[in-house]
């Protein structure tokens, strides 16, 4: 267990998990095709929501550069490890992982945060009974609290800024008319000061051709309306953003008032909205 813990802590584990979870959620929502941007939306089937855990396994393997193995998901420091995640309150531990090391991630969607524990899934720590039809059993809460190793503290999960739109604004931005250039312009106005990832633009342009080109056209229109739209793909934009205290990464956009000084972008955590 110590070998696995040490190996993981040699890496920016919270950041890598944050990126992995965000990618898994985006994959399930499939915003570029469906126009969905909120995993808690009634439009998302509970089965889809639960599938985030399965997708997260592959994102973790990719981000940590780990091999895919059997019967457990991977090996860390030559130790077999299973990767589990839940958007609920517990994990389903398969029979092959009983008494084995597991990385157990809990994603709290309403609180918009996540945490991961390293635990050995002793059978005495699993709920009694035979489990479900596949033999999967849940981990006792006191075992998680008293005998597992938290790999990092509760960590905020970046929010798709489209979730900040009012119902009225969202209905206008996702309407079939006007065209996507004008709808993207509306989005930039509504989300002024928020960092907007590429995926959000693709979601607004769901089902349409080349939303990124339309976003560039909306940028030109925004300038005429006194709104400065910056994109992290352009060096000039990154320099302007940096001068205003904003770190803009590749693929990220932000709309700012064209005149005067702007402070840091608004934080993308829902916790501040509650």
mmCIF file of N, CA and C in Angstrom, residues 24-132:
data_model
loop_
_atom_site.group_PDB
_atom_site.id
_atom_site.type_symbol
_atom_site.label_atom_id
_atom_site.label_comp_id
_atom_site.label_asym_id
_atom_site.label_seq_id
_atom_site.Cartn_x
_atom_site.Cartn_y
_atom_site.Cartn_z
ATOM 1 N N UNK A 24 -14.316 12.960 -18.247
ATOM 2 C CA UNK A 24 -15.314 11.888 -18.188
ATOM 3 C C UNK A 24 -16.731 12.457 -18.236
ATOM 4 N N UNK A 25 -16.962 13.542 -17.520
ATOM 5 C CA UNK A 25 -18.284 14.179 -17.530
ATOM 6 C C UNK A 25 -18.608 14.730 -18.915
ATOM 7 N N UNK A 26 -17.633 15.407 -19.522
ATOM 8 C CA UNK A 26 -17.854 15.952 -20.866
ATOM 9 C C UNK A 26 -18.159 14.842 -21.868
ATOM 10 N N UNK A 27 -17.480 13.706 -21.714
ATOM 11 C CA UNK A 27 -17.700 12.578 -22.621
ATOM 12 C C UNK A 27 -19.133 12.064 -22.496
ATOM 13 N N UNK A 28 -19.603 11.921 -21.267
ATOM 14 C CA UNK A 28 -20.954 11.402 -21.043
ATOM 15 C C UNK A 28 -22.009 12.392 -21.539
ATOM 16 N N UNK A 29 -21.805 13.676 -21.268
ATOM 17 C CA UNK A 29 -22.772 14.687 -21.715
ATOM 18 C C UNK A 29 -22.802 14.811 -23.234
ATOM 19 N N UNK A 30 -21.635 14.642 -23.873
ATOM 20 C CA UNK A 30 -21.541 14.710 -25.337
ATOM 21 C C UNK A 30 -22.184 15.990 -25.860
ATOM 22 N N UNK A 31 -21.786 17.119 -25.253
ATOM 23 C CA UNK A 31 -22.423 18.398 -25.546
ATOM 24 C C UNK A 31 -22.384 18.814 -27.001
ATOM 25 N N UNK A 32 -21.300 18.488 -27.705
ATOM 26 C CA UNK A 32 -21.179 18.887 -29.106
ATOM 27 C C UNK A 32 -22.251 18.247 -29.976
ATOM 28 N N UNK A 33 -22.815 17.131 -29.516
ATOM 29 C CA UNK A 33 -23.874 16.461 -30.281
ATOM 30 C C UNK A 33 -25.249 16.694 -29.668
ATOM 31 N N UNK A 34 -25.311 16.728 -28.326
ATOM 32 C CA UNK A 34 -26.609 16.772 -27.646
ATOM 33 C C UNK A 34 -27.006 18.160 -27.146
ATOM 34 N N UNK A 35 -26.035 19.062 -26.997
ATOM 35 C CA UNK A 35 -26.325 20.375 -26.429
ATOM 36 C C UNK A 35 -26.491 20.351 -24.916
ATOM 37 N N UNK A 36 -26.151 19.224 -24.269
ATOM 38 C CA UNK A 36 -26.294 19.129 -22.812
ATOM 39 C C UNK A 36 -25.022 19.632 -22.126
ATOM 40 N N UNK A 37 -25.198 20.241 -20.951
ATOM 41 C CA UNK A 37 -24.021 20.751 -20.249
ATOM 42 C C UNK A 37 -24.106 20.580 -18.739
ATOM 43 N N UNK A 38 -25.151 19.931 -18.254
ATOM 44 C CA UNK A 38 -25.336 19.758 -16.815
ATOM 45 C C UNK A 38 -25.658 18.303 -16.524
ATOM 46 N N UNK A 39 -24.764 17.623 -15.802
ATOM 47 C CA UNK A 39 -24.958 16.204 -15.527
ATOM 48 C C UNK A 39 -26.171 15.950 -14.630
ATOM 49 N N UNK A 40 -26.608 16.958 -13.885
ATOM 50 C CA UNK A 40 -27.772 16.809 -13.016
ATOM 51 C C UNK A 40 -29.083 17.153 -13.721
ATOM 52 N N UNK A 41 -29.007 17.504 -14.992
ATOM 53 C CA UNK A 41 -30.203 17.856 -15.747
ATOM 54 C C UNK A 41 -31.123 16.643 -15.898
ATOM 55 N N UNK A 42 -32.443 16.859 -15.892
ATOM 56 C CA UNK A 42 -33.383 15.759 -16.143
ATOM 57 C C UNK A 42 -33.178 15.118 -17.514
ATOM 58 N N UNK A 43 -32.506 15.826 -18.417
ATOM 59 C CA UNK A 43 -32.247 15.277 -19.748
ATOM 60 C C UNK A 43 -31.216 14.148 -19.707
ATOM 61 N N UNK A 44 -30.484 14.051 -18.605
ATOM 62 C CA UNK A 44 -29.453 13.018 -18.476
ATOM 63 C C UNK A 44 -30.033 11.825 -17.724
ATOM 64 N N UNK A 45 -30.019 10.666 -18.370
ATOM 65 C CA UNK A 45 -30.554 9.451 -17.757
ATOM 66 C C UNK A 45 -29.663 9.037 -16.581
ATOM 67 N N UNK A 46 -30.259 8.531 -15.487
ATOM 68 C CA UNK A 46 -29.449 8.089 -14.347
ATOM 69 C C UNK A 46 -28.364 7.091 -14.731
ATOM 70 N N UNK A 47 -28.652 6.252 -15.714
ATOM 71 C CA UNK A 47 -27.646 5.304 -16.174
ATOM 72 C C UNK A 47 -26.452 5.990 -16.807
ATOM 73 N N UNK A 48 -26.717 7.068 -17.545
ATOM 74 C CA UNK A 48 -25.626 7.847 -18.119
ATOM 75 C C UNK A 48 -24.792 8.486 -17.014
ATOM 76 N N UNK A 49 -25.498 9.034 -16.015
ATOM 77 C CA UNK A 49 -24.812 9.682 -14.901
ATOM 78 C C UNK A 49 -23.885 8.686 -14.205
ATOM 79 N N UNK A 50 -24.380 7.486 -13.989
ATOM 80 C CA UNK A 50 -23.588 6.465 -13.313
ATOM 81 C C UNK A 50 -22.397 6.019 -14.154
ATOM 82 N N UNK A 51 -22.502 6.161 -15.481
ATOM 83 C CA UNK A 51 -21.421 5.701 -16.362
ATOM 84 C C UNK A 51 -20.183 6.587 -16.300
ATOM 85 N N UNK A 52 -20.277 7.728 -15.618
ATOM 86 C CA UNK A 52 -19.097 8.584 -15.458
ATOM 87 C C UNK A 52 -17.966 7.801 -14.801
ATOM 88 N N UNK A 53 -18.312 6.940 -13.839
ATOM 89 C CA UNK A 53 -17.294 6.161 -13.149
ATOM 90 C C UNK A 53 -16.520 5.251 -14.083
ATOM 91 N N UNK A 54 -17.231 4.585 -14.996
ATOM 92 C CA UNK A 54 -16.565 3.694 -15.945
ATOM 93 C C UNK A 54 -15.649 4.471 -16.878
ATOM 94 N N UNK A 55 -16.110 5.623 -17.358
ATOM 95 C CA UNK A 55 -15.284 6.445 -18.234
ATOM 96 C C UNK A 55 -14.084 7.006 -17.484
ATOM 97 N N UNK A 56 -14.274 7.322 -16.204
ATOM 98 C CA UNK A 56 -13.180 7.894 -15.424
ATOM 99 C C UNK A 56 -11.997 6.940 -15.335
ATOM 100 N N UNK A 57 -12.281 5.649 -15.270
ATOM 101 C CA UNK A 57 -11.193 4.669 -15.211
ATOM 102 C C UNK A 57 -10.201 4.886 -16.351
ATOM 103 N N UNK A 58 -10.712 5.046 -17.555
ATOM 104 C CA UNK A 58 -9.837 5.198 -18.718
ATOM 105 C C UNK A 58 -9.136 6.553 -18.713
ATOM 106 N N UNK A 59 -9.805 7.576 -18.212
ATOM 107 C CA UNK A 59 -9.172 8.888 -18.126
ATOM 108 C C UNK A 59 -8.030 8.876 -17.114
ATOM 109 N N UNK A 60 -8.224 8.171 -16.002
ATOM 110 C CA UNK A 60 -7.165 8.064 -14.995
ATOM 111 C C UNK A 60 -5.970 7.299 -15.558
ATOM 112 N N UNK A 61 -6.236 6.206 -16.251
ATOM 113 C CA UNK A 61 -5.146 5.448 -16.875
ATOM 114 C C UNK A 61 -4.361 6.324 -17.840
ATOM 115 N N UNK A 62 -5.074 7.125 -18.610
ATOM 116 C CA UNK A 62 -4.409 7.980 -19.599
ATOM 117 C C UNK A 62 -3.601 9.080 -18.920
ATOM 118 N N UNK A 63 -4.201 9.777 -17.969
ATOM 119 C CA UNK A 63 -3.526 10.915 -17.348
ATOM 120 C C UNK A 63 -2.347 10.504 -16.472
ATOM 121 N N UNK A 64 -2.456 9.348 -15.834
ATOM 122 C CA UNK A 64 -1.357 8.868 -14.999
ATOM 123 C C UNK A 64 -0.394 7.974 -15.777
ATOM 124 N N UNK A 65 -0.688 7.768 -17.063
ATOM 125 C CA UNK A 65 0.146 6.932 -17.942
ATOM 126 C C UNK A 65 0.331 5.536 -17.357
ATOM 127 N N UNK A 66 -0.793 4.932 -17.001
ATOM 128 C CA UNK A 66 -0.797 3.604 -16.410
ATOM 129 C C UNK A 66 -1.268 2.572 -17.429
ATOM 130 N N UNK A 67 -0.800 1.320 -17.311
ATOM 131 C CA UNK A 67 -1.237 0.278 -18.240
ATOM 132 C C UNK A 67 -2.618 -0.244 -17.876
ATOM 133 N N UNK A 68 -3.350 -0.733 -18.859
ATOM 134 C CA UNK A 68 -4.618 -1.417 -18.628
ATOM 135 C C UNK A 68 -4.310 -2.891 -18.440
ATOM 136 N N UNK A 69 -4.739 -3.467 -17.317
ATOM 137 C CA UNK A 69 -4.414 -4.857 -17.017
ATOM 138 C C UNK A 69 -5.671 -5.626 -16.616
ATOM 139 N N UNK A 70 -5.506 -6.909 -16.409
ATOM 140 C CA UNK A 70 -6.557 -7.784 -15.898
ATOM 141 C C UNK A 70 -5.947 -8.683 -14.830
ATOM 142 N N UNK A 71 -6.732 -9.141 -13.852
ATOM 143 C CA UNK A 71 -8.169 -8.896 -13.679
ATOM 144 C C UNK A 71 -8.482 -7.519 -13.089
ATOM 145 N N UNK A 72 -7.527 -6.918 -12.345
ATOM 146 C CA UNK A 72 -7.752 -5.564 -11.853
ATOM 147 C C UNK A 72 -7.376 -4.565 -12.937
ATOM 148 N N UNK A 73 -7.751 -3.311 -12.743
ATOM 149 C CA UNK A 73 -7.667 -2.326 -13.822
ATOM 150 C C UNK A 73 -6.248 -1.969 -14.233
ATOM 151 N N UNK A 74 -5.310 -1.985 -13.279
ATOM 152 C CA UNK A 74 -3.958 -1.537 -13.606
ATOM 153 C C UNK A 74 -2.968 -2.058 -12.580
ATOM 154 N N UNK A 75 -1.690 -1.741 -12.806
ATOM 155 C CA UNK A 75 -0.629 -1.979 -11.831
ATOM 156 C C UNK A 75 0.039 -0.649 -11.524
ATOM 157 N N UNK A 76 0.246 -0.372 -10.247
ATOM 158 C CA UNK A 76 0.979 0.817 -9.818
ATOM 159 C C UNK A 76 2.142 0.352 -8.960
ATOM 160 N N UNK A 77 3.348 0.690 -9.367
ATOM 161 C CA UNK A 77 4.557 0.221 -8.678
ATOM 162 C C UNK A 77 4.537 -1.304 -8.569
ATOM 163 N N UNK A 78 4.092 -1.953 -9.644
ATOM 164 C CA UNK A 78 4.003 -3.410 -9.748
ATOM 165 C C UNK A 78 2.970 -4.030 -8.802
ATOM 166 N N UNK A 79 2.076 -3.214 -8.275
ATOM 167 C CA UNK A 79 1.026 -3.709 -7.382
ATOM 168 C C UNK A 79 -0.319 -3.615 -8.107
ATOM 169 N N UNK A 80 -1.104 -4.712 -8.161
ATOM 170 C CA UNK A 80 -2.420 -4.645 -8.810
ATOM 171 C C UNK A 80 -3.347 -3.676 -8.069
ATOM 172 N N UNK A 81 -4.042 -2.844 -8.831
ATOM 173 C CA UNK A 81 -4.945 -1.843 -8.249
ATOM 174 C C UNK A 81 -6.207 -1.759 -9.102
ATOM 175 N N UNK A 82 -7.360 -1.676 -8.439
ATOM 176 C CA UNK A 82 -8.615 -1.459 -9.149
ATOM 177 C C UNK A 82 -9.011 0.008 -9.010
ATOM 178 N N UNK A 83 -9.654 0.562 -10.049
ATOM 179 C CA UNK A 83 -10.042 1.973 -10.068
ATOM 180 C C UNK A 83 -11.560 2.055 -10.015
ATOM 181 N N UNK A 84 -12.081 2.682 -8.973
ATOM 182 C CA UNK A 84 -13.520 2.785 -8.790
ATOM 183 C C UNK A 84 -13.897 4.255 -8.623
ATOM 184 N N UNK A 85 -15.112 4.589 -9.039
ATOM 185 C CA UNK A 85 -15.616 5.956 -8.870
ATOM 186 C C UNK A 85 -17.126 5.906 -8.734
ATOM 187 N N UNK A 86 -17.674 6.898 -8.059
ATOM 188 C CA UNK A 86 -19.120 6.979 -7.892
ATOM 189 C C UNK A 86 -19.567 8.432 -7.887
ATOM 190 N N UNK A 87 -20.757 8.677 -8.424
ATOM 191 C CA UNK A 87 -21.390 9.992 -8.285
ATOM 192 C C UNK A 87 -22.428 9.916 -7.168
ATOM 193 N N UNK A 88 -22.460 8.781 -6.478
ATOM 194 C CA UNK A 88 -23.348 8.586 -5.340
ATOM 195 C C UNK A 88 -22.561 8.618 -4.046
ATOM 196 N N UNK A 89 -22.891 7.689 -3.141
ATOM 197 C CA UNK A 89 -22.256 7.686 -1.824
ATOM 198 C C UNK A 89 -21.387 6.469 -1.573
ATOM 199 N N UNK A 90 -21.374 5.498 -2.513
ATOM 200 C CA UNK A 90 -20.579 4.303 -2.286
ATOM 201 C C UNK A 90 -20.116 3.725 -3.616
ATOM 202 N N UNK A 91 -19.256 2.725 -3.515
ATOM 203 C CA UNK A 91 -18.674 2.102 -4.697
ATOM 204 C C UNK A 91 -19.111 0.647 -4.769
ATOM 205 N N UNK A 92 -19.145 0.102 -5.959
ATOM 206 C CA UNK A 92 -19.427 -1.315 -6.157
ATOM 207 C C UNK A 92 -18.100 -2.030 -6.361
ATOM 208 N N UNK A 93 -17.696 -2.791 -5.363
ATOM 209 C CA UNK A 93 -16.410 -3.484 -5.407
ATOM 210 C C UNK A 93 -16.629 -4.878 -5.989
ATOM 211 N N UNK A 94 -16.046 -5.193 -7.159
ATOM 212 C CA UNK A 94 -16.254 -6.505 -7.777
ATOM 213 C C UNK A 94 -15.510 -7.600 -7.013
ATOM 214 N N UNK A 95 -15.911 -8.827 -7.226
ATOM 215 C CA UNK A 95 -15.315 -9.945 -6.482
ATOM 216 C C UNK A 95 -13.813 -10.031 -6.683
ATOM 217 N N UNK A 96 -13.331 -9.739 -7.897
ATOM 218 C CA UNK A 96 -11.890 -9.845 -8.144
ATOM 219 C C UNK A 96 -11.083 -8.808 -7.380
ATOM 220 N N UNK A 97 -11.773 -7.754 -6.894
ATOM 221 C CA UNK A 97 -11.070 -6.703 -6.149
ATOM 222 C C UNK A 97 -11.204 -6.870 -4.639
ATOM 223 N N UNK A 98 -11.941 -7.894 -4.187
ATOM 224 C CA UNK A 98 -12.051 -8.125 -2.752
ATOM 225 C C UNK A 98 -10.670 -8.424 -2.173
ATOM 226 N N UNK A 99 -10.330 -7.735 -1.099
ATOM 227 C CA UNK A 99 -9.029 -7.846 -0.417
ATOM 228 C C UNK A 99 -7.880 -7.249 -1.224
ATOM 229 N N UNK A 100 -8.191 -6.532 -2.300
ATOM 230 C CA UNK A 100 -7.168 -5.892 -3.125
ATOM 231 C C UNK A 100 -7.192 -4.373 -2.916
ATOM 232 N N UNK A 101 -6.132 -3.703 -3.395
ATOM 233 C CA UNK A 101 -6.072 -2.250 -3.307
ATOM 234 C C UNK A 101 -6.997 -1.614 -4.337
ATOM 235 N N UNK A 102 -7.713 -0.590 -3.902
ATOM 236 C CA UNK A 102 -8.621 0.132 -4.794
ATOM 237 C C UNK A 102 -8.417 1.638 -4.645
ATOM 238 N N UNK A 103 -8.469 2.327 -5.765
ATOM 239 C CA UNK A 103 -8.550 3.784 -5.768
ATOM 240 C C UNK A 103 -10.029 4.132 -5.884
ATOM 241 N N UNK A 104 -10.598 4.716 -4.839
ATOM 242 C CA UNK A 104 -12.035 4.985 -4.795
ATOM 243 C C UNK A 104 -12.287 6.487 -4.817
ATOM 244 N N UNK A 105 -12.900 6.960 -5.890
ATOM 245 C CA UNK A 105 -13.185 8.386 -6.059
ATOM 246 C C UNK A 105 -14.662 8.652 -5.846
ATOM 247 N N UNK A 106 -14.958 9.684 -5.070
ATOM 248 C CA UNK A 106 -16.339 10.134 -4.903
ATOM 249 C C UNK A 106 -16.484 11.504 -5.543
ATOM 250 N N UNK A 107 -17.461 11.626 -6.443
ATOM 251 C CA UNK A 107 -17.751 12.895 -7.123
ATOM 252 C C UNK A 107 -19.075 13.407 -6.579
ATOM 253 N N UNK A 108 -19.035 14.511 -5.860
ATOM 254 C CA UNK A 108 -20.249 15.121 -5.326
ATOM 255 C C UNK A 108 -20.708 16.203 -6.297
ATOM 256 N N UNK A 109 -21.678 15.865 -7.119
ATOM 257 C CA UNK A 109 -22.108 16.772 -8.181
ATOM 258 C C UNK A 109 -22.782 18.022 -7.628
ATOM 259 N N UNK A 110 -23.582 17.869 -6.583
ATOM 260 C CA UNK A 110 -24.280 19.035 -6.039
ATOM 261 C C UNK A 110 -23.320 20.001 -5.354
ATOM 262 N N UNK A 111 -22.294 19.454 -4.714
ATOM 263 C CA UNK A 111 -21.292 20.301 -4.055
ATOM 264 C C UNK A 111 -20.134 20.654 -4.978
ATOM 265 N N UNK A 112 -20.127 20.029 -6.145
ATOM 266 C CA UNK A 112 -19.120 20.296 -7.165
ATOM 267 C C UNK A 112 -17.698 20.114 -6.641
ATOM 268 N N UNK A 113 -17.441 18.938 -6.111
ATOM 269 C CA UNK A 113 -16.118 18.633 -5.586
ATOM 270 C C UNK A 113 -15.874 17.132 -5.680
ATOM 271 N N UNK A 114 -14.625 16.742 -5.457
ATOM 272 C CA UNK A 114 -14.278 15.321 -5.532
ATOM 273 C C UNK A 114 -13.136 14.997 -4.580
ATOM 274 N N UNK A 115 -13.022 13.714 -4.261
ATOM 275 C CA UNK A 115 -11.954 13.244 -3.386
ATOM 276 C C UNK A 115 -11.697 11.780 -3.701
ATOM 277 N N UNK A 116 -10.461 11.336 -3.500
ATOM 278 C CA UNK A 116 -10.096 9.950 -3.794
ATOM 279 C C UNK A 116 -9.365 9.340 -2.603
ATOM 280 N N UNK A 117 -9.716 8.096 -2.315
ATOM 281 C CA UNK A 117 -9.086 7.353 -1.231
ATOM 282 C C UNK A 117 -8.378 6.120 -1.797
ATOM 283 N N UNK A 118 -7.310 5.706 -1.127
ATOM 284 C CA UNK A 118 -6.660 4.428 -1.398
ATOM 285 C C UNK A 118 -7.054 3.491 -0.264
ATOM 286 N N UNK A 119 -7.650 2.366 -0.602
ATOM 287 C CA UNK A 119 -8.154 1.465 0.433
ATOM 288 C C UNK A 119 -7.954 0.018 0.000
ATOM 289 N N UNK A 120 -7.677 -0.833 0.978
ATOM 290 C CA UNK A 120 -7.688 -2.269 0.698
ATOM 291 C C UNK A 120 -9.082 -2.788 1.026
ATOM 292 N N UNK A 121 -9.733 -3.348 0.042
ATOM 293 C CA UNK A 121 -11.143 -3.736 0.180
ATOM 294 C C UNK A 121 -11.276 -5.099 0.852
ATOM 295 N N UNK A 122 -10.892 -5.163 2.132
ATOM 296 C CA UNK A 122 -11.058 -6.404 2.888
ATOM 297 C C UNK A 122 -12.527 -6.821 2.882
ATOM 298 N N UNK A 123 -12.771 -8.100 2.767
ATOM 299 C CA UNK A 123 -14.158 -8.573 2.741
ATOM 300 C C UNK A 123 -14.893 -8.216 4.032
ATOM 301 N N UNK A 124 -14.148 -8.122 5.139
ATOM 302 C CA UNK A 124 -14.783 -7.759 6.410
ATOM 303 C C UNK A 124 -15.223 -6.305 6.428
ATOM 304 N N UNK A 125 -14.718 -5.502 5.465
ATOM 305 C CA UNK A 125 -15.090 -4.089 5.380
ATOM 306 C C UNK A 125 -16.182 -3.847 4.341
ATOM 307 N N UNK A 126 -16.586 -4.909 3.662
ATOM 308 C CA UNK A 126 -17.639 -4.779 2.657
ATOM 309 C C UNK A 126 -18.981 -5.140 3.278
ATOM 310 N N UNK A 127 -20.042 -4.565 2.720
ATOM 311 C CA UNK A 127 -21.367 -4.876 3.248
ATOM 312 C C UNK A 127 -21.625 -6.374 3.161
ATOM 313 N N UNK A 128 -22.265 -6.902 4.189
ATOM 314 C CA UNK A 128 -22.525 -8.335 4.237
ATOM 315 C C UNK A 128 -23.510 -8.750 3.146
ATOM 316 N N UNK A 129 -23.517 -10.026 2.877
ATOM 317 C CA UNK A 129 -24.397 -10.540 1.834
ATOM 318 C C UNK A 129 -23.592 -10.899 0.596
ATOM 319 N N UNK A 130 -24.291 -11.355 -0.401
ATOM 320 C CA UNK A 130 -23.642 -11.785 -1.634
ATOM 321 C C UNK A 130 -23.438 -10.647 -2.617
ATOM 322 N N UNK A 131 -23.986 -9.458 -2.297
ATOM 323 C CA UNK A 131 -23.859 -8.338 -3.223
ATOM 324 C C UNK A 131 -24.892 -8.422 -4.329
ATOM 325 N N UNK A 132 -24.654 -7.692 -5.419
ATOM 326 C CA UNK A 132 -25.597 -7.733 -6.537
ATOM 327 C C UNK A 132 -25.356 -8.986 -7.374
#
